[in-house]
Amino acid sequence: MFSFLKPDPLKALRKSYDQKLEQAMQAQRKGDIKTYSLLTAESEVIWQQIEAIQKNQT
């Protein structure tokens, strides 16, 4: 009945994914390739979680 009050896990994951990509871009611009690669790897894990949730919803 009140399902619209439940937080959307996809929304939170997408926000986290976008933040990781932004941080990775900033690290790359500063020339910190090690941090860039770590943040990119973390964002890929988050993206896999997003895809898994989307797959389960359909």
N, CA, C and O atoms as a Tinker XYZ file with bonds, in Angstrom:
   232  protein
     1  N      0.802000   -1.189000    0.000000    73     2
     2  CA     0.000000    0.000000    0.000000    64     1     3
     3  C      0.853000    1.265000    0.000000    63     2     4     5
     4  O      0.565000    2.221000   -0.720000    81     3
     5  N      1.899000    1.259000    0.810000    73     3     6
     6  CA     2.759000    2.429000    0.884000    64     5     7
     7  C      4.121000    2.146000    0.251000    63     6     8     9
     8  O      5.153000    2.553000    0.783000    81     7
     9  N      4.121000    1.469000   -0.850000    73     7    10
    10  CA     5.376000    1.116000   -1.500000    64     9    11
    11  C      6.128000    2.340000   -2.022000    63    10    12    13
    12  O      7.340000    2.286000   -2.232000    81    11
    13  N      5.414000    3.431000   -2.226000    73    11    14
    14  CA     6.083000    4.634000   -2.715000    64    13    15
    15  C      6.948000    5.280000   -1.630000    63    14    16    17
    16  O      7.761000    6.152000   -1.935000    81    15
    17  N      6.788000    4.876000   -0.389000    73    15    18
    18  CA     7.594000    5.417000    0.703000    64    17    19
    19  C      8.898000    4.648000    0.896000    63    18    20    21
    20  O      9.790000    5.119000    1.601000    81    19
    21  N      9.020000    3.483000    0.288000    73    19    22
    22  CA    10.237000    2.683000    0.416000    64    21    23
    23  C     11.339000    3.303000   -0.447000    63    22    24    25
    24  O     11.082000    3.746000   -1.567000    81    23
    25  N     12.561000    3.331000    0.078000    73    23    26
    26  CA    13.657000    3.882000   -0.728000    64    25    27
    27  C     13.970000    2.977000   -1.911000    63    26    28    29
    28  O     13.905000    1.751000   -1.810000    81    27
    29  N     14.304000    3.586000   -3.008000    73    27    30
    30  CA    14.627000    2.855000   -4.230000    64    29    31
    31  C     16.115000    2.491000   -4.216000    63    30    32    33
    32  O     16.959000    3.386000   -4.273000    81    31
    33  N     16.454000    1.201000   -4.141000    73    31    34
    34  CA    17.871000    0.821000   -4.095000    64    33    35
    35  C     18.614000    1.188000   -5.386000    63    34    36    37
    36  O     19.811000    1.475000   -5.352000    81    35
    37  N     17.918000    1.179000   -6.507000    73    35    38
    38  CA    18.565000    1.555000   -7.769000    64    37    39
    39  C     18.992000    3.014000   -7.761000    63    38    40    41
    40  O     20.068000    3.357000   -8.253000    81    39
    41  N     18.163000    3.855000   -7.213000    73    39    42
    42  CA    18.474000    5.279000   -7.174000    64    41    43
    43  C     19.738000    5.524000   -6.353000    63    42    44    45
    44  O     20.600000    6.309000   -6.749000    81    43
    45  N     19.842000    4.857000   -5.223000    73    43    46
    46  CA    21.014000    5.014000   -4.366000    64    45    47
    47  C     22.268000    4.475000   -5.049000    63    46    48    49
    48  O     23.334000    5.086000   -4.971000    81    47
    49  N     22.138000    3.337000   -5.715000    73    47    50
    50  CA    23.292000    2.768000   -6.405000    64    49    51
    51  C     23.733000    3.635000   -7.578000    63    50    52    53
    52  O     24.931000    3.805000   -7.807000    81    51
    53  N     22.787000    4.177000   -8.312000    73    51    54
    54  CA    23.139000    5.059000   -9.438000    64    53    55
    55  C     23.844000    6.318000   -8.946000    63    54    56    57
    56  O     24.787000    6.796000   -9.577000    81    55
    57  N     23.392000    6.844000   -7.838000    73    55    58
    58  CA    24.027000    8.037000   -7.281000    64    57    59
    59  C     25.462000    7.708000   -6.858000    63    58    60    61
    60  O     26.383000    8.482000   -7.120000    81    59
    61  N     25.644000    6.570000   -6.210000    73    59    62
    62  CA    26.970000    6.144000   -5.805000    64    61    63
    63  C     27.864000    5.905000   -7.018000    63    62    64    65
    64  O     29.039000    6.271000   -7.012000    81    63
    65  N     27.303000    5.292000   -8.053000    73    63    66
    66  CA    28.044000    5.034000   -9.290000    64    65    67
    67  C     28.503000    6.342000   -9.936000    63    66    68    69
    68  O     29.656000    6.469000  -10.348000    81    67
    69  N     27.599000    7.298000  -10.017000    73    67    70
    70  CA    27.943000    8.594000  -10.608000    64    69    71
    71  C     29.024000    9.311000   -9.796000    63    70    72    73
    72  O     29.922000    9.933000  -10.365000    81    71
    73  N     28.938000    9.223000   -8.485000    73    71    74
    74  CA    29.938000    9.858000   -7.636000    64    73    75
    75  C     31.310000    9.225000   -7.822000    63    74    76    77
    76  O     32.315000    9.934000   -7.871000    81    75
    77  N     31.363000    7.901000   -7.925000    73    75    78
    78  CA    32.642000    7.212000   -8.138000    64    77    79
    79  C     33.251000    7.611000   -9.476000    63    78    80    81
    80  O     34.457000    7.838000   -9.567000    81    79
    81  N     32.427000    7.697000  -10.508000    73    79    82
    82  CA    32.948000    8.097000  -11.814000    64    81    83
    83  C     33.458000    9.531000  -11.787000    63    82    84    85
    84  O     34.475000    9.840000  -12.409000    81    83
    85  N     32.765000   10.400000  -11.077000    73    83    86
    86  CA    33.204000   11.795000  -10.951000    64    85    87
    87  C     34.547000   11.864000  -10.217000    63    86    88    89
    88  O     35.451000   12.590000  -10.630000    81    87
    89  N     34.668000   11.103000   -9.131000    73    87    90
    90  CA    35.927000   11.080000   -8.384000    64    89    91
    91  C     37.052000   10.517000   -9.242000    63    90    92    93
    92  O     38.180000   11.006000   -9.186000    81    91
    93  N     36.754000    9.498000  -10.031000    73    91    94
    94  CA    37.759000    8.906000  -10.905000    64    93    95
    95  C     38.217000    9.906000  -11.960000    63    94    96    97
    96  O     39.406000    9.997000  -12.264000    81    95
    97  N     37.276000   10.648000  -12.511000    73    95    98
    98  CA    37.628000   11.653000  -13.513000    64    97    99
    99  C     38.539000   12.727000  -12.912000    63    98   100   101
   100  O     39.512000   13.148000  -13.537000    81    99
   101  N     38.211000   13.162000  -11.695000    73    99   102
   102  CA    39.039000   14.176000  -11.038000    64   101   103
   103  C     40.445000   13.640000  -10.758000    63   102   104   105
   104  O     41.428000   14.362000  -10.926000    81   103
   105  N     40.543000   12.395000  -10.338000    73   103   106
   106  CA    41.848000   11.781000  -10.085000    64   105   107
   107  C     42.661000   11.684000  -11.372000    63   106   108   109
   108  O     43.869000   11.918000  -11.374000    81   107
   109  N     41.989000   11.337000  -12.462000    73   107   110
   110  CA    42.680000   11.236000  -13.745000    64   109   111
   111  C     43.194000   12.600000  -14.188000    63   110   112   113
   112  O     44.303000   12.706000  -14.711000    81   111
   113  N     42.407000   13.625000  -13.987000    73   111   114
   114  CA    42.837000   14.978000  -14.368000    64   113   115
   115  C     44.039000   15.434000  -13.564000    63   114   116   117
   116  O     44.877000   16.189000  -14.058000    81   115
   117  N     44.122000   14.968000  -12.309000    73   115   118
   118  CA    45.260000   15.334000  -11.457000    64   117   119
   119  C     46.487000   14.490000  -11.757000    63   118   120   121
   120  O     47.576000   14.776000  -11.259000    81   119
   121  N     46.319000   13.453000  -12.564000    73   119   122
   122  CA    47.437000   12.594000  -12.923000    64   121   123
   123  C     47.630000   11.426000  -11.974000    63   122   124   125
   124  O     48.648000   10.737000  -12.045000    81   123
   125  N     46.680000   11.191000  -11.096000    73   123   126
   126  CA    46.765000   10.088000  -10.130000    64   125   127
   127  C     46.103000    8.852000  -10.736000    63   126   128   129
   128  O     44.930000    8.570000  -10.492000    81   127
   129  N     46.875000    8.136000  -11.519000    73   127   130
   130  CA    46.339000    7.005000  -12.278000    64   129   131
   131  C     45.984000    5.841000  -11.361000    63   130   132   133
   132  O     45.030000    5.113000  -11.636000    81   131
   133  N     46.730000    5.651000  -10.278000    73   131   134
   134  CA    46.429000    4.558000   -9.355000    64   133   135
   135  C     45.047000    4.742000   -8.728000    63   134   136   137
   136  O     44.252000    3.803000   -8.695000    81   135
   137  N     44.763000    5.933000   -8.238000    73   135   138
   138  CA    43.457000    6.212000   -7.652000    64   137   139
   139  C     42.368000    6.120000   -8.708000    63   138   140   141
   140  O     41.277000    5.616000   -8.438000    81   139
   141  N     42.657000    6.599000   -9.894000    73   139   142
   142  CA    41.705000    6.507000  -11.003000    64   141   143
   143  C     41.309000    5.059000  -11.263000    63   142   144   145
   144  O     40.127000    4.750000  -11.415000    81   143
   145  N     42.299000    4.172000  -11.315000    73   143   146
   146  CA    41.996000    2.769000  -11.610000    64   145   147
   147  C     41.223000    2.119000  -10.462000    63   146   148   149
   148  O     40.339000    1.299000  -10.711000    81   147
   149  N     41.534000    2.462000   -9.219000    73   147   150
   150  CA    40.798000    1.914000   -8.077000    64   149   151
   151  C     39.345000    2.374000   -8.082000    63   150   152   153
   152  O     38.437000    1.574000   -7.856000    81   151
   153  N     39.126000    3.656000   -8.339000    73   151   154
   154  CA    37.764000    4.185000   -8.362000    64   153   155
   155  C     36.960000    3.630000   -9.534000    63   154   156   157
   156  O     35.760000    3.387000   -9.414000    81   155
   157  N     37.621000    3.437000  -10.649000    73   155   158
   158  CA    36.949000    2.861000  -11.805000    64   157   159
   159  C     36.542000    1.410000  -11.521000    63   158   160   161
   160  O     35.456000    0.979000  -11.907000    81   159
   161  N     37.406000    0.675000  -10.855000    73   159   162
   162  CA    37.082000   -0.708000  -10.494000    64   161   163
   163  C     35.900000   -0.747000   -9.527000    63   162   164   165
   164  O     35.020000   -1.597000   -9.660000    81   163
   165  N     35.876000    0.165000   -8.559000    73   163   166
   166  CA    34.754000    0.230000   -7.619000    64   165   167
   167  C     33.455000    0.570000   -8.345000    63   166   168   169
   168  O     32.399000    0.019000   -8.034000    81   167
   169  N     33.540000    1.468000   -9.301000    73   167   170
   170  CA    32.332000    1.842000  -10.042000    64   169   171
   171  C     31.823000    0.674000  -10.885000    63   170   172   173
   172  O     30.615000    0.530000  -11.070000    81   171
   173  N     32.719000   -0.154000  -11.394000    73   171   174
   174  CA    32.303000   -1.324000  -12.170000    64   173   175
   175  C     31.551000   -2.323000  -11.294000    63   174   176   177
   176  O     30.591000   -2.945000  -11.749000    81   175
   177  N     31.980000   -2.482000  -10.040000    73   175   178
   178  CA    31.288000   -3.374000   -9.109000    64   177   179
   179  C     29.880000   -2.851000   -8.847000    63   178   180   181
   180  O     28.919000   -3.620000   -8.818000    81   179
   181  N     29.765000   -1.549000   -8.660000    73   179   182
   182  CA    28.453000   -0.940000   -8.424000    64   181   183
   183  C     27.569000   -1.133000   -9.651000    63   182   184   185
   184  O     26.381000   -1.426000   -9.515000    81   183
   185  N     28.129000   -0.974000  -10.842000    73   183   186
   186  CA    27.349000   -1.138000  -12.070000    64   185   187
   187  C     26.837000   -2.575000  -12.206000    63   186   188   189
   188  O     25.715000   -2.796000  -12.661000    81   187
   189  N     27.654000   -3.541000  -11.815000    73   187   190
   190  CA    27.214000   -4.931000  -11.859000    64   189   191
   191  C     26.034000   -5.154000  -10.905000    63   190   192   193
   192  O     25.115000   -5.911000  -11.217000    81   191
   193  N     26.063000   -4.499000   -9.754000    73   191   194
   194  CA    24.948000   -4.599000   -8.809000    64   193   195
   195  C     23.685000   -3.993000   -9.411000    63   194   196   197
   196  O     22.594000   -4.542000   -9.259000    81   195
   197  N     23.833000   -2.871000  -10.089000    73   195   198
   198  CA    22.692000   -2.221000  -10.735000    64   197   199
   199  C     22.093000   -3.145000  -11.784000    63   198   200   201
   200  O     20.876000   -3.319000  -11.840000    81   199
   201  N     22.941000   -3.737000  -12.613000    73   199   202
   202  CA    22.453000   -4.639000  -13.656000    64   201   203
   203  C     21.752000   -5.856000  -13.057000    63   202   204   205
   204  O     20.744000   -6.316000  -13.594000    81   203
   205  N     22.275000   -6.378000  -11.955000    73   203   206
   206  CA    21.655000   -7.545000  -11.314000    64   205   207
   207  C     20.265000   -7.202000  -10.798000    63   206   208   209
   208  O     19.337000   -7.998000  -10.943000    81   207
   209  N     20.115000   -6.030000  -10.201000    73   207   210
   210  CA    18.809000   -5.613000   -9.683000    64   209   211
   211  C     17.831000   -5.413000  -10.836000    63   210   212   213
   212  O     16.674000   -5.825000  -10.752000    81   211
   213  N     18.294000   -4.784000  -11.904000    73   211   214
   214  CA    17.427000   -4.558000  -13.059000    64   213   215
   215  C     16.986000   -5.877000  -13.686000    63   214   216   217
   216  O     15.846000   -6.011000  -14.130000    81   215
   217  N     17.886000   -6.835000  -13.718000    73   215   218
   218  CA    17.573000   -8.137000  -14.295000    64   217   219
   219  C     16.522000   -8.854000  -13.444000    63   218   220   221
   220  O     15.636000   -9.515000  -13.985000    81   219
   221  N     16.611000   -8.729000  -12.131000    73   219   222
   222  CA    15.662000   -9.374000  -11.227000    64   221   223
   223  C     14.291000   -8.710000  -11.257000    63   222   224   225
   224  O     13.286000   -9.353000  -10.955000    81   223
   225  N     14.241000   -7.437000  -11.616000    73   223   226
   226  CA    12.975000   -6.727000  -11.650000    64   225   227
   227  C     12.139000   -7.076000  -12.870000    63   226   228   229
   228  O     10.915000   -6.938000  -12.848000    81   227
   229  N     12.789000   -7.523000  -13.926000    73   227   230
   230  CA    12.037000   -7.847000  -15.150000    64   229   231
   231  C     11.591000   -9.275000  -15.186000    63   230   232
   232  O     10.950000   -9.697000  -16.148000    81   231
